[in-house]
Amino acid sequence: MADIYTLIRELVAYGERTGLVEKEDVVFTTNRLLEILKLEEFTDETETVKGMELEEILGGILDFAYEHGVIEENGVVYRDLFDTKLMSALVPAPSVVISKFLALYEKSPKEATDFYYTFSQDTDYIRRYRIAKDMKWTADTEYGTLDITINLSKPEKDPKAIAAAKNAKQSSYPKCLLCKENEGYAGRLNHPARQNHRVIPVTIDGEAWGLQYSPYVYYTEHCILFNGTHTPMKIDESAFRKLLDFIRQFPHYFIGSNADLPIVGGSILAHEHFQGGHYEFAMERASVKKEIKVNGFEELEAGIVNWPMSVIRIRHEKPEMLVKAATHILDHWRKYTDEEAFIFAETDGEPHNTITPIARMREGKYEFDLVLRNNITTEEHPLGVYHPHAELHHIKKENIGLIEVMGLAVLPARLKEEMKRLGEFIVEGKDIRSDEELLKHADWVEEFQGGYDSITEKNVDEILQKEIGIVFKKVLEHAGVYKNDEAGEKAFMRFIESL
């Protein structure tokens, strides 16, 4: 392994190559790294810099830090906290990054976001080498080509870190992972470090918001737009205005919001935020299967989308017209009940109806996809009637949020090893029910196994991926409030005609 001084030189050289460190800042940056590593001197040999990969550089420095007592434990949580601190020595101040973004924005919004996305990866806020480990494939269905990913970029916490976090002093700063106070925060065992993170301020509908990328980028340029104030998620007229105001400023991006109710909402309902990016999801490619008219808004282009969930698409050149129409549809859906279709606006005072909205610019017109959601539960379906049912939980049990709604399955990391072992059991003819971990997949395998003439070591992975794609399609169908059959289509039209 390279000695620590070589690694420091390599890290500073990486900063120069990526434009994070200017030539005039080399000595300053080197001394900051020495301070972080508790070193009092630096051997500046004339050895040629090799241009090592960042993962290798940081890995070597982290090993040194643990071996010399600079970090107390060698688990991933401790290492992540420390390597973020190392990277902070290379990252310019927020004002510098913002100035460059704004200068590029004057040329074009795309140039600005291209710079910021590359910057967010170069700083290691987005860890390219972890994202590369994610498993990705597609699934062809009657609704189009769905995206499937098994997310492996979120590291599993080690037991020591979990135990230490429980015993650590509790803090409410920052209030959540989306608050602006995360920028530059050193982190702790139960909160990630963000010293290498920079936020771009944007004004949305007259309010101060922040733009950043997700560190886990589930798709290309996966961005997060968050309210500068810690305020709860709410889908209403102002949310529609905010979504279209963002599209006005960044027309090459889409933007959407999770619903604002439990079960059908996202994982962080306490802080208003949207998710967007530069990616074409299957939902965007899906065609309108039936044109409709929205009473009072006849000038709109409107239709029902050919999608496993229940989606109304509306388009118009004027954003204010689209906002009024979307608000009209939302307000009516909030109070809409159709007992025959098992849709109840509320039970025992608890509201159930909401919308997952997605906004984009297409062919010079503003466009909304409004996905009707309902979070009612029953004894038979305690996690939600319009949620993946129990027979699909072996693959997907989590909430169906914005990203899944648009056609990208974000599946748990456990599936990588489970599918590997499951494939071995199928090929070798072993009893799946005899294995505690794989038992939950047994009924599923028995269901599809007979549909293949032969499952071998060569084709088992492809077959499992195909069958997971079929499961994801069913997940989306379960989440749809109206089924794609004759009765479901009639019920959907009853709602449309009642608007």
Short mmCIF file of C-alpha atoms in Angstrom, two decimals:
data_model
loop_
_atom_site.label_atom_id
_atom_site.label_comp_id
_atom_site.label_asym_id
_atom_site.label_seq_id
_atom_site.Cartn_x
_atom_site.Cartn_y
_atom_site.Cartn_z
CA MET A 1 0.00 0.00 0.00
CA ALA A 2 1.16 3.53 -0.71
CA ASP A 3 2.47 5.49 2.29
CA ILE A 4 0.29 8.20 3.80
CA TYR A 5 2.20 11.08 2.21
CA THR A 6 1.79 9.57 -1.24
CA LEU A 7 -1.94 9.14 -0.58
CA ILE A 8 -2.26 12.77 0.53
CA ARG A 9 -0.49 13.91 -2.64
CA GLU A 10 -2.80 11.69 -4.71
CA LEU A 11 -5.90 13.13 -3.02
CA VAL A 12 -4.79 16.72 -3.59
CA ALA A 13 -3.94 15.85 -7.22
CA TYR A 14 -7.44 14.34 -7.59
CA GLY A 15 -8.80 17.68 -6.37
CA GLU A 16 -6.76 19.51 -9.01
CA ARG A 17 -7.87 17.14 -11.80
CA THR A 18 -11.55 17.59 -10.99
CA GLY A 19 -11.33 21.35 -10.51
CA LEU A 20 -12.12 21.19 -6.79
CA VAL A 21 -8.66 22.48 -5.83
CA GLU A 22 -7.01 25.42 -7.59
CA LYS A 23 -3.24 25.46 -8.08
CA GLU A 24 -2.94 28.31 -5.57
CA ASP A 25 -4.75 26.22 -2.92
CA VAL A 26 -2.56 23.08 -3.05
CA VAL A 27 -0.44 23.86 0.04
CA PHE A 28 -3.46 25.08 1.99
CA THR A 29 -5.42 21.90 1.14
CA THR A 30 -2.46 19.68 2.01
CA ASN A 31 -2.18 21.30 5.43
CA ARG A 32 -5.89 20.86 6.09
CA LEU A 33 -5.53 17.13 5.37
CA LEU A 34 -2.51 16.92 7.70
CA GLU A 35 -4.58 18.53 10.44
CA ILE A 36 -7.46 16.09 9.94
CA LEU A 37 -5.03 13.15 10.06
CA LYS A 38 -3.22 14.59 13.11
CA LEU A 39 0.10 14.72 11.25
CA GLU A 40 2.59 17.46 12.01
CA GLU A 41 4.85 17.23 8.97
CA PHE A 42 4.72 16.38 5.29
CA THR A 43 7.34 14.71 3.13
CA ASP A 44 6.94 16.36 -0.24
CA GLU A 45 8.80 13.88 -2.42
CA THR A 46 9.02 14.55 -6.14
CA GLU A 47 7.47 11.14 -6.81
CA THR A 48 5.16 11.24 -9.83
CA VAL A 49 1.47 11.27 -9.03
CA LYS A 50 -0.10 8.12 -10.49
CA GLY A 51 -3.66 9.39 -10.74
CA MET A 52 -5.12 6.77 -8.42
CA GLU A 53 -8.88 6.25 -8.27
CA LEU A 54 -10.64 8.09 -5.45
CA GLU A 55 -11.95 4.91 -3.83
CA GLU A 56 -8.42 3.52 -3.58
CA ILE A 57 -7.01 6.80 -2.23
CA LEU A 58 -9.65 7.17 0.46
CA GLY A 59 -9.49 3.48 1.33
CA GLY A 60 -5.74 3.73 1.95
CA ILE A 61 -6.07 6.87 4.06
CA LEU A 62 -8.89 5.34 6.10
CA ASP A 63 -6.82 2.23 6.79
CA PHE A 64 -3.96 4.46 7.99
CA ALA A 65 -6.34 6.50 10.17
CA TYR A 66 -7.68 3.38 11.89
CA GLU A 67 -4.25 1.78 12.34
CA HIS A 68 -2.94 4.99 13.95
CA GLY A 69 -5.95 5.62 16.22
CA VAL A 70 -7.30 8.62 14.35
CA ILE A 71 -10.66 6.86 14.04
CA GLU A 72 -11.76 4.56 16.85
CA GLU A 73 -13.56 1.88 14.83
CA ASN A 74 -13.15 0.50 11.31
CA GLY A 75 -16.83 -0.05 10.42
CA VAL A 76 -18.50 1.61 7.45
CA VAL A 77 -20.28 4.29 9.53
CA TYR A 78 -17.03 5.50 11.12
CA ARG A 79 -15.19 5.33 7.81
CA ASP A 80 -17.94 7.28 6.01
CA LEU A 81 -17.90 10.02 8.64
CA PHE A 82 -14.13 10.34 8.36
CA ASP A 83 -13.70 10.19 4.59
CA THR A 84 -16.37 12.90 4.26
CA LYS A 85 -14.27 15.02 6.60
CA LEU A 86 -11.25 14.35 4.36
CA MET A 87 -13.15 15.38 1.24
CA SER A 88 -14.31 18.58 2.93
CA ALA A 89 -10.72 19.82 2.70
CA LEU A 90 -11.07 19.83 -1.10
CA VAL A 91 -14.54 21.34 -1.49
CA PRO A 92 -14.98 25.08 -2.16
CA ALA A 93 -17.22 27.23 0.05
CA PRO A 94 -20.95 27.33 -0.78
CA SER A 95 -20.72 30.89 -2.15
CA VAL A 96 -18.10 29.80 -4.73
CA VAL A 97 -20.23 26.89 -5.95
CA ILE A 98 -23.40 29.00 -6.08
CA SER A 99 -21.64 31.75 -8.07
CA LYS A 100 -20.44 29.26 -10.67
CA PHE A 101 -23.88 27.64 -10.92
CA LEU A 102 -25.60 31.00 -11.44
CA ALA A 103 -23.06 32.10 -14.05
CA LEU A 104 -23.67 28.90 -16.01
CA TYR A 105 -27.44 29.22 -15.55
CA GLU A 106 -27.29 32.53 -17.42
CA LYS A 107 -26.01 30.53 -20.42
CA SER A 108 -28.45 27.64 -19.97
CA PRO A 109 -30.16 25.80 -17.10
CA LYS A 110 -28.77 22.51 -18.46
CA GLU A 111 -25.16 23.74 -18.33
CA ALA A 112 -25.73 24.74 -14.71
CA THR A 113 -27.16 21.36 -13.69
CA ASP A 114 -24.51 19.48 -15.70
CA PHE A 115 -21.83 21.29 -13.69
CA TYR A 116 -23.58 20.74 -10.37
CA TYR A 117 -24.22 17.03 -10.98
CA THR A 118 -20.58 16.38 -11.90
CA PHE A 119 -19.44 18.48 -8.94
CA SER A 120 -21.66 16.48 -6.55
CA GLN A 121 -19.99 13.28 -7.75
CA ASP A 122 -16.45 14.67 -7.74
CA THR A 123 -16.83 15.73 -4.09
CA ASP A 124 -17.82 12.13 -3.23
CA TYR A 125 -21.18 13.33 -1.91
CA ILE A 126 -22.49 10.97 -4.59
CA ARG A 127 -20.20 7.97 -4.27
CA ARG A 128 -19.78 6.80 -7.87
CA TYR A 129 -18.05 3.57 -6.86
CA ARG A 130 -21.02 2.54 -4.70
CA ILE A 131 -23.67 3.54 -7.23
CA ALA A 132 -21.86 1.33 -9.77
CA LYS A 133 -22.63 -1.68 -7.55
CA ASP A 134 -26.41 -1.29 -7.95
CA MET A 135 -28.04 -4.06 -9.97
CA LYS A 136 -30.21 -2.73 -12.82
CA TRP A 137 -32.33 -4.31 -15.54
CA THR A 138 -35.58 -3.69 -17.40
CA ALA A 139 -38.87 -5.53 -17.73
CA ASP A 140 -41.07 -5.37 -20.85
CA THR A 141 -44.78 -5.21 -20.05
CA GLU A 142 -48.01 -4.19 -21.77
CA TYR A 143 -47.53 -0.78 -20.10
CA GLY A 144 -44.05 -0.28 -21.50
CA THR A 145 -40.52 -1.04 -20.31
CA LEU A 146 -40.24 -0.80 -16.51
CA ASP A 147 -36.93 -0.20 -14.70
CA ILE A 148 -35.77 -2.48 -11.88
CA THR A 149 -32.91 -1.78 -9.49
CA ILE A 150 -31.60 -3.52 -6.40
CA ASN A 151 -30.09 -0.70 -4.41
CA LEU A 152 -26.65 -1.59 -3.05
CA SER A 153 -25.25 1.92 -2.59
CA LYS A 154 -26.70 2.45 0.88
CA PRO A 155 -24.20 0.79 3.23
CA GLU A 156 -25.45 -1.60 5.90
CA LYS A 157 -24.68 -0.31 9.38
CA ASP A 158 -22.42 -2.55 11.43
CA PRO A 159 -23.56 -3.76 14.89
CA LYS A 160 -20.96 -1.68 16.77
CA ALA A 161 -22.16 1.53 15.11
CA ILE A 162 -25.81 0.67 15.81
CA ALA A 163 -25.04 0.02 19.48
CA ALA A 164 -22.96 3.20 19.78
CA ALA A 165 -25.70 5.28 18.12
CA LYS A 166 -28.24 4.05 20.70
CA ASN A 167 -25.97 5.17 23.53
CA ALA A 168 -25.02 8.48 21.91
CA LYS A 169 -26.47 11.78 23.05
CA GLN A 170 -29.65 12.47 21.08
CA SER A 171 -29.76 15.57 18.93
CA SER A 172 -32.48 17.32 16.94
CA TYR A 173 -30.00 19.25 14.80
CA PRO A 174 -30.49 19.15 11.90
CA LYS A 175 -34.20 18.44 12.35
CA CYS A 176 -34.16 15.96 9.44
CA LEU A 177 -32.03 14.78 6.51
CA LEU A 178 -33.58 17.40 4.22
CA CYS A 179 -33.02 20.52 6.31
CA LYS A 180 -30.67 23.18 4.94
CA GLU A 181 -28.57 22.87 8.10
CA ASN A 182 -27.16 19.60 6.73
CA GLU A 183 -24.85 21.57 4.41
CA GLY A 184 -21.37 21.27 5.90
CA TYR A 185 -22.56 19.28 8.95
CA ALA A 186 -19.96 16.92 10.41
CA GLY A 187 -22.48 14.18 11.10
CA ARG A 188 -22.66 11.68 13.92
CA LEU A 189 -23.22 7.94 14.28
CA ASN A 190 -26.96 8.27 13.59
CA HIS A 191 -26.76 11.09 11.05
CA PRO A 192 -24.59 11.17 7.90
CA ALA A 193 -21.79 13.67 7.46
CA ARG A 194 -22.40 16.35 4.85
CA GLN A 195 -19.19 18.44 4.95
CA ASN A 196 -18.71 17.77 1.23
CA HIS A 197 -22.29 18.80 0.38
CA ARG A 198 -23.30 22.06 -1.27
CA VAL A 199 -26.88 23.28 -1.83
CA ILE A 200 -28.06 25.56 -4.63
CA PRO A 201 -30.60 28.16 -3.43
CA VAL A 202 -33.64 28.59 -5.68
CA THR A 203 -36.77 30.70 -5.38
CA ILE A 204 -39.92 28.63 -5.85
CA ASP A 205 -43.28 30.41 -5.93
CA GLY A 206 -41.72 33.31 -4.03
CA GLU A 207 -40.22 31.13 -1.27
CA ALA A 208 -36.64 30.13 -0.45
CA TRP A 209 -35.96 26.52 -1.44
CA GLY A 210 -32.83 24.43 -1.94
CA LEU A 211 -31.76 22.18 -4.81
CA GLN A 212 -29.49 19.19 -4.30
CA TYR A 213 -28.98 15.68 -5.65
CA SER A 214 -29.80 12.48 -3.84
CA PRO A 215 -26.57 10.84 -2.67
CA TYR A 216 -28.03 7.50 -3.85
CA VAL A 217 -29.13 8.66 -7.36
CA TYR A 218 -31.70 5.99 -8.20
CA TYR A 219 -31.75 7.41 -11.75
CA THR A 220 -29.85 9.99 -13.83
CA GLU A 221 -29.54 13.38 -12.10
CA HIS A 222 -31.89 12.36 -9.31
CA CYS A 223 -32.43 15.72 -7.64
CA ILE A 224 -34.28 16.82 -4.52
CA LEU A 225 -35.96 20.21 -4.22
CA PHE A 226 -36.66 21.05 -0.58
CA ASN A 227 -38.39 23.85 1.28
CA GLY A 228 -35.95 26.08 3.16
CA THR A 229 -38.26 25.77 6.16
CA HIS A 230 -38.93 22.49 7.98
CA THR A 231 -42.63 22.24 7.10
CA PRO A 232 -44.79 19.14 6.41
CA MET A 233 -45.62 17.72 2.98
CA LYS A 234 -48.96 18.88 1.60
CA ILE A 235 -50.50 18.36 -1.81
CA ASP A 236 -52.60 21.43 -2.61
CA GLU A 237 -52.81 24.31 -5.06
CA SER A 238 -49.52 25.77 -3.83
CA ALA A 239 -47.76 22.43 -4.41
CA PHE A 240 -48.95 22.43 -8.02
CA ARG A 241 -47.72 26.03 -8.46
CA LYS A 242 -44.32 25.13 -7.00
CA LEU A 243 -43.90 22.11 -9.27
CA LEU A 244 -44.62 24.14 -12.40
CA ASP A 245 -42.46 27.04 -11.24
CA PHE A 246 -39.53 24.62 -11.01
CA ILE A 247 -40.27 23.31 -14.52
CA ARG A 248 -40.36 26.90 -15.78
CA GLN A 249 -36.83 27.41 -14.43
CA PHE A 250 -35.48 23.96 -15.32
CA PRO A 251 -37.49 22.81 -18.35
CA HIS A 252 -35.12 19.91 -19.10
CA TYR A 253 -36.01 18.26 -15.76
CA PHE A 254 -39.20 16.59 -14.55
CA ILE A 255 -40.34 17.14 -10.96
CA GLY A 256 -42.82 15.23 -8.83
CA SER A 257 -44.04 14.90 -5.28
CA ASN A 258 -44.78 11.99 -3.05
CA ALA A 259 -48.34 11.92 -1.76
CA ASP A 260 -48.98 13.56 1.61
CA LEU A 261 -50.58 10.63 3.45
CA PRO A 262 -48.98 7.63 5.18
CA ILE A 263 -48.69 4.32 3.25
CA VAL A 264 -49.02 6.04 -0.15
CA GLY A 265 -46.51 8.79 0.72
CA GLY A 266 -42.73 8.90 0.92
CA SER A 267 -40.39 8.19 3.81
CA ILE A 268 -40.06 11.84 4.91
CA LEU A 269 -43.49 13.46 5.27
CA ALA A 270 -42.34 16.01 7.88
CA HIS A 271 -40.37 18.15 5.41
CA GLU A 272 -41.87 19.46 2.18
CA HIS A 273 -39.80 18.31 -0.77
CA PHE A 274 -40.05 17.15 -4.36
CA GLN A 275 -37.92 14.82 -6.46
CA GLY A 276 -36.91 15.34 -10.07
CA GLY A 277 -34.16 14.77 -12.57
CA HIS A 278 -33.11 14.32 -16.15
CA TYR A 279 -34.58 10.90 -16.82
CA GLU A 280 -37.43 9.52 -18.92
CA PHE A 281 -39.50 7.08 -16.89
CA ALA A 282 -41.85 4.52 -18.42
CA MET A 283 -44.83 6.58 -17.23
CA GLU A 284 -43.69 9.54 -19.35
CA ARG A 285 -43.44 7.25 -22.40
CA ALA A 286 -46.88 5.75 -21.74
CA SER A 287 -49.60 6.89 -24.11
CA VAL A 288 -53.07 8.21 -23.36
CA LYS A 289 -55.52 5.33 -23.83
CA LYS A 290 -58.67 7.41 -23.53
CA GLU A 291 -59.14 11.13 -24.09
CA ILE A 292 -61.42 12.87 -21.59
CA LYS A 293 -62.89 16.29 -20.89
CA VAL A 294 -62.60 17.95 -17.49
CA ASN A 295 -65.75 19.96 -16.80
CA GLY A 296 -64.94 23.66 -16.71
CA PHE A 297 -61.55 23.09 -18.33
CA GLU A 298 -62.55 21.95 -21.80
CA GLU A 299 -59.57 23.74 -23.40
CA LEU A 300 -57.15 21.37 -21.68
CA GLU A 301 -55.72 18.30 -23.37
CA ALA A 302 -56.71 15.53 -20.97
CA GLY A 303 -56.75 11.76 -20.89
CA ILE A 304 -56.37 8.54 -18.93
CA VAL A 305 -52.87 7.11 -19.22
CA ASN A 306 -52.21 3.49 -20.21
CA TRP A 307 -50.60 2.63 -16.88
CA PRO A 308 -51.08 0.01 -14.14
CA MET A 309 -52.06 2.77 -11.70
CA SER A 310 -54.87 5.31 -12.14
CA VAL A 311 -53.41 8.36 -13.89
CA ILE A 312 -55.00 11.48 -15.39
CA ARG A 313 -52.75 13.44 -17.76
CA ILE A 314 -53.49 17.13 -18.43
CA ARG A 315 -51.59 19.57 -20.69
CA HIS A 316 -51.71 23.28 -21.46
CA GLU A 317 -49.44 26.15 -22.51
CA LYS A 318 -50.45 28.26 -19.52
CA PRO A 319 -49.22 26.97 -16.13
CA GLU A 320 -51.93 28.87 -14.21
CA MET A 321 -54.63 27.03 -16.17
CA LEU A 322 -53.01 23.69 -15.38
CA VAL A 323 -52.75 24.58 -11.67
CA LYS A 324 -56.46 25.44 -11.50
CA ALA A 325 -57.44 22.21 -13.25
CA ALA A 326 -55.16 20.04 -11.08
CA THR A 327 -56.54 21.71 -7.94
CA HIS A 328 -60.10 21.08 -9.11
CA ILE A 329 -59.35 17.38 -9.68
CA LEU A 330 -57.53 17.07 -6.32
CA ASP A 331 -60.26 18.83 -4.32
CA HIS A 332 -62.94 16.64 -5.88
CA TRP A 333 -60.89 13.45 -5.32
CA ARG A 334 -60.27 14.34 -1.66
CA LYS A 335 -64.01 14.11 -0.92
CA TYR A 336 -64.96 11.45 -3.47
CA THR A 337 -66.51 8.16 -2.32
CA ASP A 338 -67.59 5.24 -4.53
CA GLU A 339 -68.59 2.32 -2.33
CA GLU A 340 -69.07 0.02 -5.31
CA ALA A 341 -65.39 0.53 -6.24
CA PHE A 342 -64.31 0.40 -2.55
CA ILE A 343 -63.13 4.00 -2.55
CA PHE A 344 -63.85 5.95 0.62
CA ALA A 345 -62.83 9.57 1.09
CA GLU A 346 -62.57 8.99 4.84
CA THR A 347 -63.41 6.50 7.57
CA ASP A 348 -63.80 7.48 11.22
CA GLY A 349 -62.57 10.96 10.36
CA GLU A 350 -59.34 9.74 8.76
CA PRO A 351 -58.83 11.02 5.20
CA HIS A 352 -57.77 8.48 2.55
CA ASN A 353 -57.69 10.18 -0.86
CA THR A 354 -54.76 12.15 -2.24
CA ILE A 355 -52.69 12.52 -5.39
CA THR A 356 -49.10 11.86 -6.46
CA PRO A 357 -48.37 14.62 -9.01
CA ILE A 358 -45.60 14.61 -11.65
CA ALA A 359 -44.83 17.69 -13.78
CA ARG A 360 -42.81 18.07 -16.97
CA MET A 361 -42.46 20.23 -20.06
CA ARG A 362 -43.29 18.45 -23.30
CA GLU A 363 -43.28 20.02 -26.75
CA GLY A 364 -43.53 23.51 -25.28
CA LYS A 365 -46.50 22.67 -23.04
CA TYR A 366 -46.71 22.14 -19.30
CA GLU A 367 -47.92 18.65 -18.39
CA PHE A 368 -49.18 17.01 -15.20
CA ASP A 369 -49.63 13.32 -14.53
CA LEU A 370 -52.00 13.11 -11.56
CA VAL A 371 -51.94 9.67 -9.93
CA LEU A 372 -55.00 8.95 -7.78
CA ARG A 373 -54.06 7.40 -4.42
CA ASN A 374 -55.97 5.95 -1.48
CA ASN A 375 -54.48 4.62 1.78
CA ILE A 376 -57.44 2.76 3.30
CA THR A 377 -56.61 -0.44 5.24
CA THR A 378 -58.66 -3.51 6.12
CA GLU A 379 -58.17 -6.62 8.25
CA GLU A 380 -57.31 -8.53 5.07
CA HIS A 381 -54.86 -5.84 3.93
CA PRO A 382 -53.54 -4.11 7.09
CA LEU A 383 -50.77 -2.33 5.15
CA GLY A 384 -53.21 -0.94 2.60
CA VAL A 385 -55.79 -2.14 0.11
CA TYR A 386 -54.01 -0.14 -2.63
CA HIS A 387 -50.55 -1.33 -1.61
CA PRO A 388 -48.59 -4.47 -2.55
CA HIS A 389 -50.57 -7.37 -1.13
CA ALA A 390 -49.03 -9.97 1.16
CA GLU A 391 -48.22 -12.45 -1.63
CA LEU A 392 -45.79 -9.87 -3.13
CA HIS A 393 -44.04 -8.88 0.11
CA HIS A 394 -41.24 -11.38 -0.45
CA ILE A 395 -40.06 -8.99 -3.19
CA LYS A 396 -41.56 -5.59 -2.33
CA LYS A 397 -43.24 -4.65 0.96
CA GLU A 398 -42.23 -1.00 1.24
CA ASN A 399 -44.41 2.02 0.35
CA ILE A 400 -45.03 2.72 -3.32
CA GLY A 401 -43.70 6.25 -3.55
CA LEU A 402 -43.11 8.65 -6.40
CA ILE A 403 -40.21 6.74 -7.99
CA GLU A 404 -42.05 3.41 -8.10
CA VAL A 405 -45.23 5.13 -9.31
CA MET A 406 -43.33 6.37 -12.38
CA GLY A 407 -42.07 2.87 -13.19
CA LEU A 408 -38.79 2.29 -11.37
CA ALA A 409 -38.67 -0.44 -8.72
CA VAL A 410 -36.20 0.30 -5.93
CA LEU A 411 -35.80 -3.13 -4.34
CA PRO A 412 -34.07 -3.97 -1.05
CA ALA A 413 -30.39 -5.00 -1.01
CA ARG A 414 -31.26 -8.36 0.60
CA LEU A 415 -32.57 -9.57 -2.77
CA LYS A 416 -29.10 -9.74 -4.35
CA GLU A 417 -27.94 -12.58 -2.11
CA GLU A 418 -31.40 -14.15 -1.88
CA MET A 419 -31.73 -14.36 -5.68
CA LYS A 420 -28.25 -15.82 -5.99
CA ARG A 421 -29.03 -18.55 -3.48
CA LEU A 422 -32.53 -19.06 -4.85
CA GLY A 423 -31.08 -19.64 -8.31
CA GLU A 424 -28.74 -22.28 -6.92
CA PHE A 425 -31.63 -24.04 -5.14
CA ILE A 426 -33.75 -24.07 -8.31
CA VAL A 427 -30.96 -25.40 -10.56
CA GLU A 428 -29.87 -28.06 -8.06
CA GLY A 429 -33.46 -29.09 -7.27
CA LYS A 430 -33.13 -28.35 -3.55
CA ASP A 431 -36.14 -27.88 -1.28
CA ILE A 432 -36.63 -24.11 -1.02
CA ARG A 433 -39.01 -24.55 1.93
CA SER A 434 -36.19 -26.10 3.94
CA ASP A 435 -34.26 -22.82 3.96
CA GLU A 436 -35.45 -20.21 6.47
CA GLU A 437 -34.26 -17.24 4.39
CA LEU A 438 -35.65 -18.49 1.06
CA LEU A 439 -38.92 -19.97 2.37
CA LYS A 440 -40.83 -16.74 1.61
CA HIS A 441 -40.04 -17.18 -2.12
CA ALA A 442 -41.24 -20.80 -2.35
CA ASP A 443 -44.85 -20.20 -3.49
CA TRP A 444 -43.65 -17.71 -6.10
CA VAL A 445 -41.10 -20.14 -7.56
CA GLU A 446 -43.67 -22.94 -7.71
CA GLU A 447 -46.03 -20.58 -9.54
CA PHE A 448 -43.63 -19.67 -12.36
CA GLN A 449 -41.38 -22.75 -12.54
CA GLY A 450 -43.79 -24.78 -14.66
CA GLY A 451 -43.83 -22.10 -17.33
CA TYR A 452 -40.26 -22.90 -18.42
CA ASP A 453 -39.12 -26.02 -20.27
CA SER A 454 -35.76 -25.93 -18.55
CA ILE A 455 -34.14 -23.74 -15.89
CA THR A 456 -30.37 -24.09 -15.92
CA GLU A 457 -27.33 -22.38 -14.49
CA LYS A 458 -27.10 -20.39 -17.74
CA ASN A 459 -30.63 -18.97 -17.76
CA VAL A 460 -31.72 -18.92 -14.11
CA ASP A 461 -30.59 -15.33 -13.44
CA GLU A 462 -32.39 -14.03 -16.52
CA ILE A 463 -35.55 -15.93 -15.54
CA LEU A 464 -35.48 -14.57 -11.98
CA GLN A 465 -35.05 -11.01 -13.27
CA LYS A 466 -37.94 -11.48 -15.69
CA GLU A 467 -40.19 -12.85 -12.93
CA ILE A 468 -39.23 -10.00 -10.57
CA GLY A 469 -40.32 -7.63 -13.35
CA ILE A 470 -43.70 -9.38 -13.46
CA VAL A 471 -43.98 -9.00 -9.68
CA PHE A 472 -43.26 -5.27 -9.95
CA LYS A 473 -45.97 -4.86 -12.56
CA LYS A 474 -48.39 -6.56 -10.12
CA VAL A 475 -47.15 -4.25 -7.33
CA LEU A 476 -48.15 -1.23 -9.41
CA GLU A 477 -51.49 -2.80 -10.31
CA HIS A 478 -52.19 -3.40 -6.62
CA ALA A 479 -51.40 0.28 -5.93
CA GLY A 480 -53.90 1.45 -8.56
CA VAL A 481 -57.27 2.52 -7.16
CA TYR A 482 -59.02 1.45 -10.38
CA LYS A 483 -58.19 -1.91 -11.92
CA ASN A 484 -57.47 -2.18 -15.63
CA ASP A 485 -60.56 -4.24 -16.39
CA GLU A 486 -64.07 -3.36 -17.56
CA ALA A 487 -65.43 -2.72 -14.07
CA GLY A 488 -62.39 -0.64 -13.12
CA GLU A 489 -62.59 1.48 -16.26
CA LYS A 490 -66.29 2.15 -15.68
CA ALA A 491 -65.58 3.18 -12.09
CA PHE A 492 -62.76 5.47 -13.25
CA MET A 493 -65.11 7.15 -15.74
CA ARG A 494 -67.69 7.66 -12.96
CA PHE A 495 -65.11 9.79 -11.17
CA ILE A 496 -64.17 11.67 -14.34
CA GLU A 497 -67.83 12.43 -15.15
CA SER A 498 -68.44 13.61 -11.58
CA LEU A 499 -65.77 16.33 -11.84
#
